[in-house]
Amino acid sequence: MKILVLLSLILAVDTFSQEARLYQNKGNKFNPSIGINSLFLYKNTEVNSEDEGMGIQEMEMQFVSDVDSYFLVNALFALRNEDGEFIIEPEEAFLETTSIKDVTFRVGKFRMGVGKHNQLHTHAYPFIDAPLTQKNFLGEEGLQEVGISASYLIPTNWYSEVILQAVQGDNDNLFNSANKNEHAYLARLVNMFDLSKHSTIEFSLTGMTGRNSNEGAQNLENTRLFGGDMTIKWKPSKYKSFIWSTEYLQREISIQDAGVFSYMQYQLAERWYLGYRFGRLGLNAGSAFDKTRHSAIATFASSEFASIRTQYSIVDDAGVDDNQFLVQFNMSIGAHPAHRY
Amino acid sequence: MKYFLLFLLSFSSLAKLQVVTTTTNLEALVKEVGKDRVEVVSLSKGSQDPHFLEAKPSFMVKASRADLLVQVGLGLESGWLPLIIRGARNPDLRPGKKGHFFASSKVNLIEQVEEVTRADGDVHPEGNPHFMLDPIIAGDVGVRLAKKLGDLDNENKDFYLNNAKAFKEEMRTLFLKGNKLLAGKNKKIITYHKTLNYFNKRFGLKNLAYLEPKPGVPPSASHILKVIKKAKELNPKHILIENYFDPTVGKRVMKELKGSELHFIPVAVRGDKGVESLGDLYKKLILIISDEDVWK
């Protein structure tokens, strides 16, 4: 009898703990996938700048999950040092439709389709810093706005996509209209073809229009952006690959500026990459910029989640020369969503 | 009326079930089950490691028109397939929907682990994803796949099921014959990655060591020395390198081992010349390990 009581007690405890476990598992199952990217940076420049020395370049916290059978939500918060103080900002926070055929709608804050590079998160940049056109035309972190986006896959034999975006426009100098009823609009056409078994070529065009109040709240002016980009990729195995990507961007506010950057990246072994980038601002007369930059980068990626990169840049900024040396540790933990092609 | 029927017929060939698979082994299985009544295309090539594919937009174009997506699961495709499904804008292909099929569900998986850390390398905690290298498991997956195809294309339900059963039987015969060929042979092997473990389990082979120290981690000098030492003690006959991995390490190991043979083996259909079906693939592997020239 004693044994029976004891046995039933043990069984009771066991079923209880099983139930508790089931309950716990269920709770965790519905948590979003969480990933954290940490970027540690050492920077040394000849022309002294404030962000020199050792620092946290950025930390990104990304959350992704299906909401229900119709939507998913993707949120990415960036922690960065701005003028000596750490701030947390939503870099992207949007919902996306998952149950509509042929078209994907996005609502929220997202990186806009101005070229290819602007859509990358900092940890996925091919070089440690952003290209000149992004930093000087679009703003330090690129163009991320709140609005709605629709992308349609055109039924062709190659990859052809139209992206239309309408956003509130809250960018410091591009779309800062004082009239909140003035929005900014973007159209982008992407075409990609397979060149061979292992290589692809992509051509894209972007146009964007909006209003700015740079000349005063009562004096709204037009803002226009126009861009074109081309990317060739070759990847015959996981030990070798090559990328050549070029982007042209032109902006018209009260003045007109045009710039370009082009980079090549060669993977020479499973974990080693070399790259070279050229950037130029002030392709037109009357531009606010006259800047040229050459950058070389070497990357050791210990796995798909971690890389150590060193970069050397030679800058000519309107006659002022600068040499920059950067070292970056780029680490990802947790769930890591797949990267765009 | 005759022309009208012909007209309808021309449509019925267009209305073939469109299937996309992530690997050529799954593509080959769909061909066994669906024969000429389905159109199937694999996203990875037989010479590619399906773990390291990129989310190529041309895959999205293929997936946008598909009625069914067949994938391995177990995290094998997680680095690229979610973007393909999203980019294809084809909601039917999402996991759980009618146009999606996990080949791994209901498979008796090996190497499942409860606790994992990325320090262990590229571990798939839900189980080893290379089950398609076991002919018996492939036969079972084929039957489940036939049911899925039958759900989507009711008219050909019996056709699919009969093909799957015939394939399963063929695999059973192949297994028995392979077992005979391997009987009494040196069953000790070394591979690069844990790719052959289901195959090994089925045919009673013993994998002594892996050239990579941890899954997905490239071989280090000290690890290779350990492998060589172990091989010298235990005398494996065959060093088998899955042919999408770097061949140089295998060659280095071979310099130290006199009695062994080095082979660069296909582990997927169309991963080598003459490997056009799953049967071809299993036979090729068995012939290499059993040192036989012909399948008899």
mmCIF file of N, CA, C and O in Angstrom, chain B residues 175-246:
data_model
loop_
_atom_site.group_PDB
_atom_site.id
_atom_site.type_symbol
_atom_site.label_atom_id
_atom_site.label_comp_id
_atom_site.label_asym_id
_atom_site.label_seq_id
_atom_site.Cartn_x
_atom_site.Cartn_y
_atom_site.Cartn_z
ATOM 1 N N PHE B 175 18.739 -2.234 -51.516
ATOM 2 C CA PHE B 175 19.371 -2.341 -50.200
ATOM 3 C C PHE B 175 19.896 -3.761 -49.962
ATOM 4 O O PHE B 175 21.031 -3.963 -49.514
ATOM 5 N N LEU B 176 19.068 -4.760 -50.292
ATOM 6 C CA LEU B 176 19.480 -6.143 -50.059
ATOM 7 C C LEU B 176 20.710 -6.505 -50.897
ATOM 8 O O LEU B 176 21.653 -7.120 -50.413
ATOM 9 N N LYS B 177 20.690 -6.060 -52.163
ATOM 10 C CA LYS B 177 21.795 -6.351 -53.051
ATOM 11 C C LYS B 177 23.061 -5.639 -52.579
ATOM 12 O O LYS B 177 24.155 -6.217 -52.560
ATOM 13 N N GLY B 178 22.879 -4.370 -52.184
ATOM 14 C CA GLY B 178 24.018 -3.588 -51.694
ATOM 15 C C GLY B 178 24.636 -4.244 -50.474
ATOM 16 O O GLY B 178 25.857 -4.321 -50.333
ATOM 17 N N ASN B 179 23.778 -4.725 -49.587
ATOM 18 C CA ASN B 179 24.243 -5.395 -48.381
ATOM 19 C C ASN B 179 25.093 -6.606 -48.723
ATOM 20 O O ASN B 179 26.116 -6.868 -48.078
ATOM 21 N N LYS B 180 24.674 -7.340 -49.765
ATOM 22 C CA LYS B 180 25.416 -8.522 -50.203
ATOM 23 C C LYS B 180 26.794 -8.131 -50.715
ATOM 24 O O LYS B 180 27.801 -8.761 -50.411
ATOM 25 N N LEU B 181 26.799 -7.061 -51.549
ATOM 26 C CA LEU B 181 28.073 -6.613 -52.116
ATOM 27 C C LEU B 181 29.049 -6.174 -51.036
ATOM 28 O O LEU B 181 30.259 -6.329 -51.158
ATOM 29 N N LEU B 182 28.493 -5.588 -49.961
ATOM 30 C CA LEU B 182 29.362 -5.059 -48.910
ATOM 31 C C LEU B 182 29.777 -6.121 -47.894
ATOM 32 O O LEU B 182 30.683 -5.896 -47.091
ATOM 33 N N ALA B 183 29.125 -7.270 -47.942
ATOM 34 C CA ALA B 183 29.391 -8.307 -46.944
ATOM 35 C C ALA B 183 30.865 -8.729 -46.987
ATOM 36 O O ALA B 183 31.426 -8.978 -48.054
ATOM 37 N N GLY B 184 31.463 -8.750 -45.823
ATOM 38 C CA GLY B 184 32.856 -9.200 -45.726
ATOM 39 C C GLY B 184 33.878 -8.170 -46.160
ATOM 40 O O GLY B 184 35.080 -8.446 -46.150
ATOM 41 N N LYS B 185 33.435 -6.977 -46.562
ATOM 42 C CA LYS B 185 34.390 -5.947 -46.988
ATOM 43 C C LYS B 185 34.795 -5.073 -45.799
ATOM 44 O O LYS B 185 34.147 -5.075 -44.748
ATOM 45 N N ASN B 186 35.855 -4.293 -46.001
ATOM 46 C CA ASN B 186 36.285 -3.325 -44.989
ATOM 47 C C ASN B 186 35.256 -2.201 -44.920
ATOM 48 O O ASN B 186 35.102 -1.429 -45.862
ATOM 49 N N LYS B 187 34.532 -2.137 -43.823
ATOM 50 C CA LYS B 187 33.417 -1.194 -43.724
ATOM 51 C C LYS B 187 33.793 0.083 -42.986
ATOM 52 O O LYS B 187 32.932 0.878 -42.623
ATOM 53 N N LYS B 188 35.108 0.276 -42.769
ATOM 54 C CA LYS B 188 35.521 1.486 -42.063
ATOM 55 C C LYS B 188 35.824 2.599 -43.068
ATOM 56 O O LYS B 188 36.574 2.382 -44.025
ATOM 57 N N ILE B 189 35.224 3.758 -42.850
ATOM 58 C CA ILE B 189 35.453 4.884 -43.752
ATOM 59 C C ILE B 189 35.736 6.163 -42.958
ATOM 60 O O ILE B 189 35.534 6.217 -41.741
ATOM 61 N N ILE B 190 36.213 7.174 -43.701
ATOM 62 C CA ILE B 190 36.359 8.519 -43.132
ATOM 63 C C ILE B 190 35.700 9.469 -44.122
ATOM 64 O O ILE B 190 35.863 9.315 -45.336
ATOM 65 N N THR B 191 34.918 10.421 -43.628
ATOM 66 C CA THR B 191 34.309 11.413 -44.521
ATOM 67 C C THR B 191 34.684 12.810 -44.058
ATOM 68 O O THR B 191 35.300 12.987 -43.010
ATOM 69 N N TYR B 192 34.281 13.798 -44.852
ATOM 70 C CA TYR B 192 34.582 15.197 -44.489
ATOM 71 C C TYR B 192 33.564 15.697 -43.470
ATOM 72 O O TYR B 192 33.901 16.269 -42.461
ATOM 73 N N HIS B 193 32.269 15.444 -43.764
ATOM 74 C CA HIS B 193 31.164 15.986 -42.962
ATOM 75 C C HIS B 193 30.255 14.815 -42.602
ATOM 76 O O HIS B 193 30.409 13.727 -43.137
ATOM 77 N N LYS B 194 29.282 15.062 -41.717
ATOM 78 C CA LYS B 194 28.389 13.967 -41.311
ATOM 79 C C LYS B 194 27.327 13.661 -42.371
ATOM 80 O O LYS B 194 26.163 13.431 -42.040
ATOM 81 N N THR B 195 27.720 13.666 -43.628
ATOM 82 C CA THR B 195 26.750 13.522 -44.715
ATOM 83 C C THR B 195 26.251 12.090 -44.869
ATOM 84 O O THR B 195 25.100 11.854 -45.214
ATOM 85 N N LEU B 196 27.130 11.116 -44.626
ATOM 86 C CA LEU B 196 26.790 9.727 -44.936
ATOM 87 C C LEU B 196 26.184 8.944 -43.766
ATOM 88 O O LEU B 196 25.984 7.745 -43.865
ATOM 89 N N ASN B 197 25.893 9.631 -42.658
ATOM 90 C CA ASN B 197 25.552 8.877 -41.454
ATOM 91 C C ASN B 197 24.318 7.981 -41.567
ATOM 92 O O ASN B 197 24.279 6.901 -40.987
ATOM 93 N N TYR B 198 23.292 8.420 -42.301
ATOM 94 C CA TYR B 198 22.111 7.551 -42.489
ATOM 95 C C TYR B 198 22.469 6.356 -43.379
ATOM 96 O O TYR B 198 22.057 5.234 -43.125
ATOM 97 N N PHE B 199 23.243 6.635 -44.418
ATOM 98 C CA PHE B 199 23.711 5.584 -45.329
ATOM 99 C C PHE B 199 24.533 4.562 -44.552
ATOM 100 O O PHE B 199 24.337 3.347 -44.673
ATOM 101 N N ASN B 200 25.436 5.077 -43.713
ATOM 102 C CA ASN B 200 26.283 4.199 -42.895
ATOM 103 C C ASN B 200 25.460 3.306 -41.976
ATOM 104 O O ASN B 200 25.729 2.113 -41.836
ATOM 105 N N LYS B 201 24.465 3.922 -41.350
ATOM 106 C CA LYS B 201 23.633 3.192 -40.398
ATOM 107 C C LYS B 201 22.907 2.050 -41.126
ATOM 108 O O LYS B 201 22.834 0.930 -40.638
ATOM 109 N N ARG B 202 22.399 2.361 -42.312
ATOM 110 C CA ARG B 202 21.640 1.365 -43.073
ATOM 111 C C ARG B 202 22.522 0.193 -43.499
ATOM 112 O O ARG B 202 22.131 -0.960 -43.446
ATOM 113 N N PHE B 203 23.746 0.503 -43.945
ATOM 114 C CA PHE B 203 24.595 -0.549 -44.507
ATOM 115 C C PHE B 203 25.656 -1.051 -43.526
ATOM 116 O O PHE B 203 26.565 -1.763 -43.910
ATOM 117 N N GLY B 204 25.532 -0.636 -42.265
ATOM 118 C CA GLY B 204 26.470 -1.128 -41.252
ATOM 119 C C GLY B 204 27.896 -0.654 -41.439
ATOM 120 O O GLY B 204 28.846 -1.356 -41.096
ATOM 121 N N LEU B 205 28.070 0.543 -42.009
ATOM 122 C CA LEU B 205 29.425 1.078 -42.183
ATOM 123 C C LEU B 205 29.829 1.847 -40.933
ATOM 124 O O LEU B 205 28.991 2.351 -40.202
ATOM 125 N N LYS B 206 31.142 1.939 -40.728
ATOM 126 C CA LYS B 206 31.610 2.654 -39.552
ATOM 127 C C LYS B 206 32.434 3.871 -39.974
ATOM 128 O O LYS B 206 33.467 3.730 -40.624
ATOM 129 N N ASN B 207 31.915 5.055 -39.621
ATOM 130 C CA ASN B 207 32.622 6.293 -39.944
ATOM 131 C C ASN B 207 33.554 6.623 -38.780
ATOM 132 O O ASN B 207 33.106 6.987 -37.699
ATOM 133 N N LEU B 208 34.861 6.456 -38.999
ATOM 134 C CA LEU B 208 35.818 6.599 -37.900
ATOM 135 C C LEU B 208 36.034 8.043 -37.487
ATOM 136 O O LEU B 208 36.241 8.336 -36.316
ATOM 137 N N ALA B 209 36.025 8.938 -38.456
ATOM 138 C CA ALA B 209 36.343 10.337 -38.136
ATOM 139 C C ALA B 209 35.842 11.239 -39.248
ATOM 140 O O ALA B 209 35.563 10.794 -40.359
ATOM 141 N N TYR B 210 35.753 12.512 -38.932
ATOM 142 C CA TYR B 210 35.392 13.529 -39.926
ATOM 143 C C TYR B 210 36.561 14.478 -40.102
ATOM 144 O O TYR B 210 37.225 14.827 -39.127
ATOM 145 N N LEU B 211 36.809 14.889 -41.341
ATOM 146 C CA LEU B 211 37.945 15.781 -41.579
ATOM 147 C C LEU B 211 37.711 17.170 -41.000
ATOM 148 O O LEU B 211 38.634 17.868 -40.633
ATOM 149 N N GLU B 212 36.442 17.594 -40.927
ATOM 150 C CA GLU B 212 36.176 18.883 -40.267
ATOM 151 C C GLU B 212 36.049 18.620 -38.773
ATOM 152 O O GLU B 212 35.425 17.643 -38.357
ATOM 153 N N PRO B 213 36.660 19.472 -37.962
ATOM 154 C CA PRO B 213 36.646 19.233 -36.514
ATOM 155 C C PRO B 213 35.246 19.343 -35.911
ATOM 156 O O PRO B 213 34.913 18.641 -34.966
ATOM 157 N N LYS B 214 34.440 20.243 -36.455
ATOM 158 C CA LYS B 214 33.043 20.404 -36.043
ATOM 159 C C LYS B 214 32.262 20.705 -37.304
ATOM 160 O O LYS B 214 32.827 21.259 -38.246
ATOM 161 N N PRO B 215 30.976 20.396 -37.338
ATOM 162 C CA PRO B 215 30.213 20.661 -38.559
ATOM 163 C C PRO B 215 30.356 22.112 -39.016
ATOM 164 O O PRO B 215 30.163 23.043 -38.224
ATOM 165 N N GLY B 216 30.747 22.315 -40.266
ATOM 166 C CA GLY B 216 30.853 23.666 -40.813
ATOM 167 C C GLY B 216 32.137 24.399 -40.485
ATOM 168 O O GLY B 216 32.344 25.519 -40.935
ATOM 169 N N VAL B 217 33.014 23.788 -39.672
ATOM 170 C CA VAL B 217 34.282 24.432 -39.324
ATOM 171 C C VAL B 217 35.393 23.811 -40.180
ATOM 172 O O VAL B 217 35.551 22.599 -40.190
ATOM 173 N N PRO B 218 36.153 24.628 -40.910
ATOM 174 C CA PRO B 218 37.193 24.073 -41.785
ATOM 175 C C PRO B 218 38.264 23.321 -40.986
ATOM 176 O O PRO B 218 38.554 23.688 -39.843
ATOM 177 N N PRO B 219 38.855 22.276 -41.570
ATOM 178 C CA PRO B 219 39.831 21.441 -40.865
ATOM 179 C C PRO B 219 41.038 22.246 -40.393
ATOM 180 O O PRO B 219 41.551 23.074 -41.123
ATOM 181 N N SER B 220 41.474 21.964 -39.173
ATOM 182 C CA SER B 220 42.692 22.595 -38.661
ATOM 183 C C SER B 220 43.806 21.559 -38.719
ATOM 184 O O SER B 220 43.545 20.364 -38.768
ATOM 185 N N ALA B 221 45.058 22.027 -38.675
ATOM 186 C CA ALA B 221 46.209 21.118 -38.769
ATOM 187 C C ALA B 221 46.190 20.093 -37.632
ATOM 188 O O ALA B 221 46.397 18.898 -37.856
ATOM 189 N N SER B 222 45.902 20.553 -36.405
ATOM 190 C CA SER B 222 45.961 19.636 -35.261
ATOM 191 C C SER B 222 44.861 18.572 -35.368
ATOM 192 O O SER B 222 45.079 17.411 -35.022
ATOM 193 N N HIS B 223 43.700 18.983 -35.868
ATOM 194 C CA HIS B 223 42.624 18.000 -36.004
ATOM 195 C C HIS B 223 42.991 16.944 -37.050
ATOM 196 O O HIS B 223 42.741 15.754 -36.846
ATOM 197 N N ILE B 224 43.587 17.384 -38.156
ATOM 198 C CA ILE B 224 43.966 16.451 -39.219
ATOM 199 C C ILE B 224 44.996 15.433 -38.699
ATOM 200 O O ILE B 224 44.931 14.249 -39.013
ATOM 201 N N LEU B 225 45.919 15.907 -37.864
ATOM 202 C CA LEU B 225 46.904 14.988 -37.276
ATOM 203 C C LEU B 225 46.215 13.911 -36.442
ATOM 204 O O LEU B 225 46.575 12.735 -36.488
ATOM 205 N N LYS B 226 45.201 14.318 -35.689
ATOM 206 C CA LYS B 226 44.431 13.365 -34.887
ATOM 207 C C LYS B 226 43.744 12.325 -35.775
ATOM 208 O O LYS B 226 43.728 11.136 -35.462
ATOM 209 N N VAL B 227 43.168 12.825 -36.884
ATOM 210 C CA VAL B 227 42.475 11.918 -37.801
ATOM 211 C C VAL B 227 43.463 10.907 -38.380
ATOM 212 O O VAL B 227 43.189 9.705 -38.445
ATOM 213 N N ILE B 228 44.655 11.392 -38.768
ATOM 214 C CA ILE B 228 45.669 10.512 -39.353
ATOM 215 C C ILE B 228 46.092 9.439 -38.341
ATOM 216 O O ILE B 228 46.196 8.253 -38.667
ATOM 217 N N LYS B 229 46.274 9.867 -37.095
ATOM 218 C CA LYS B 229 46.691 8.937 -36.049
ATOM 219 C C LYS B 229 45.639 7.837 -35.864
ATOM 220 O O LYS B 229 45.963 6.649 -35.805
ATOM 221 N N LYS B 230 44.395 8.269 -35.815
ATOM 222 C CA LYS B 230 43.300 7.324 -35.624
ATOM 223 C C LYS B 230 43.225 6.360 -36.821
ATOM 224 O O LYS B 230 43.016 5.147 -36.656
ATOM 225 N N ALA B 231 43.400 6.907 -38.013
ATOM 226 C CA ALA B 231 43.312 6.088 -39.217
ATOM 227 C C ALA B 231 44.429 5.050 -39.255
ATOM 228 O O ALA B 231 44.222 3.909 -39.658
ATOM 229 N N LYS B 232 45.606 5.451 -38.809
ATOM 230 C CA LYS B 232 46.731 4.505 -38.802
ATOM 231 C C LYS B 232 46.467 3.331 -37.862
ATOM 232 O O LYS B 232 46.887 2.214 -38.109
ATOM 233 N N GLU B 233 45.766 3.622 -36.757
ATOM 234 C CA GLU B 233 45.441 2.563 -35.804
ATOM 235 C C GLU B 233 44.361 1.636 -36.347
ATOM 236 O O GLU B 233 44.414 0.427 -36.180
ATOM 237 N N LEU B 234 43.348 2.210 -36.985
ATOM 238 C CA LEU B 234 42.140 1.431 -37.292
ATOM 239 C C LEU B 234 42.010 0.992 -38.749
ATOM 240 O O LEU B 234 41.112 0.235 -39.094
ATOM 241 N N ASN B 235 42.916 1.505 -39.612
ATOM 242 C CA ASN B 235 42.954 1.075 -41.014
ATOM 243 C C ASN B 235 41.649 1.139 -41.794
ATOM 244 O O ASN B 235 41.149 0.109 -42.248
ATOM 245 N N PRO B 236 41.100 2.306 -41.994
ATOM 246 C CA PRO B 236 39.926 2.397 -42.873
ATOM 247 C C PRO B 236 40.378 2.209 -44.321
ATOM 248 O O PRO B 236 41.510 2.548 -44.670
ATOM 249 N N LYS B 237 39.489 1.646 -45.148
ATOM 250 C CA LYS B 237 39.877 1.436 -46.549
ATOM 251 C C LYS B 237 39.650 2.705 -47.365
ATOM 252 O O LYS B 237 40.437 3.051 -48.229
ATOM 253 N N HIS B 238 38.537 3.408 -47.094
ATOM 254 C CA HIS B 238 38.157 4.514 -47.975
ATOM 255 C C HIS B 238 38.062 5.852 -47.251
ATOM 256 O O HIS B 238 37.437 5.947 -46.209
ATOM 257 N N ILE B 239 38.725 6.846 -47.836
ATOM 258 C CA ILE B 239 38.538 8.228 -47.384
ATOM 259 C C ILE B 239 37.598 8.858 -48.414
ATOM 260 O O ILE B 239 37.935 8.938 -49.598
ATOM 261 N N LEU B 240 36.417 9.263 -47.983
ATOM 262 C CA LEU B 240 35.408 9.746 -48.914
ATOM 263 C C LEU B 240 35.162 11.234 -48.674
ATOM 264 O O LEU B 240 34.767 11.635 -47.576
ATOM 265 N N ILE B 241 35.437 12.048 -49.697
ATOM 266 C CA ILE B 241 35.205 13.489 -49.556
ATOM 267 C C ILE B 241 33.987 13.851 -50.402
ATOM 268 O O ILE B 241 33.996 13.630 -51.619
ATOM 269 N N GLU B 242 32.954 14.370 -49.774
ATOM 270 C CA GLU B 242 31.788 14.851 -50.507
ATOM 271 C C GLU B 242 32.292 15.888 -51.506
ATOM 272 O O GLU B 242 33.006 16.821 -51.131
ATOM 273 N N ASN B 243 31.909 15.751 -52.782
ATOM 274 C CA ASN B 243 32.646 16.487 -53.815
ATOM 275 C C ASN B 243 32.386 17.989 -53.874
ATOM 276 O O ASN B 243 32.924 18.669 -54.736
ATOM 277 N N TYR B 244 31.554 18.522 -52.973
ATOM 278 C CA TYR B 244 31.480 19.984 -52.924
ATOM 279 C C TYR B 244 32.396 20.590 -51.858
ATOM 280 O O TYR B 244 32.420 21.789 -51.664
ATOM 281 N N PHE B 245 33.156 19.733 -51.178
ATOM 282 C CA PHE B 245 34.111 20.269 -50.203
ATOM 283 C C PHE B 245 35.510 20.361 -50.803
ATOM 284 O O PHE B 245 35.822 19.716 -51.802
ATOM 285 N N ASP B 246 36.348 21.154 -50.142
ATOM 286 C CA ASP B 246 37.724 21.379 -50.542
ATOM 287 C C ASP B 246 38.512 20.058 -50.608
ATOM 288 O O ASP B 246 38.592 19.340 -49.618
#
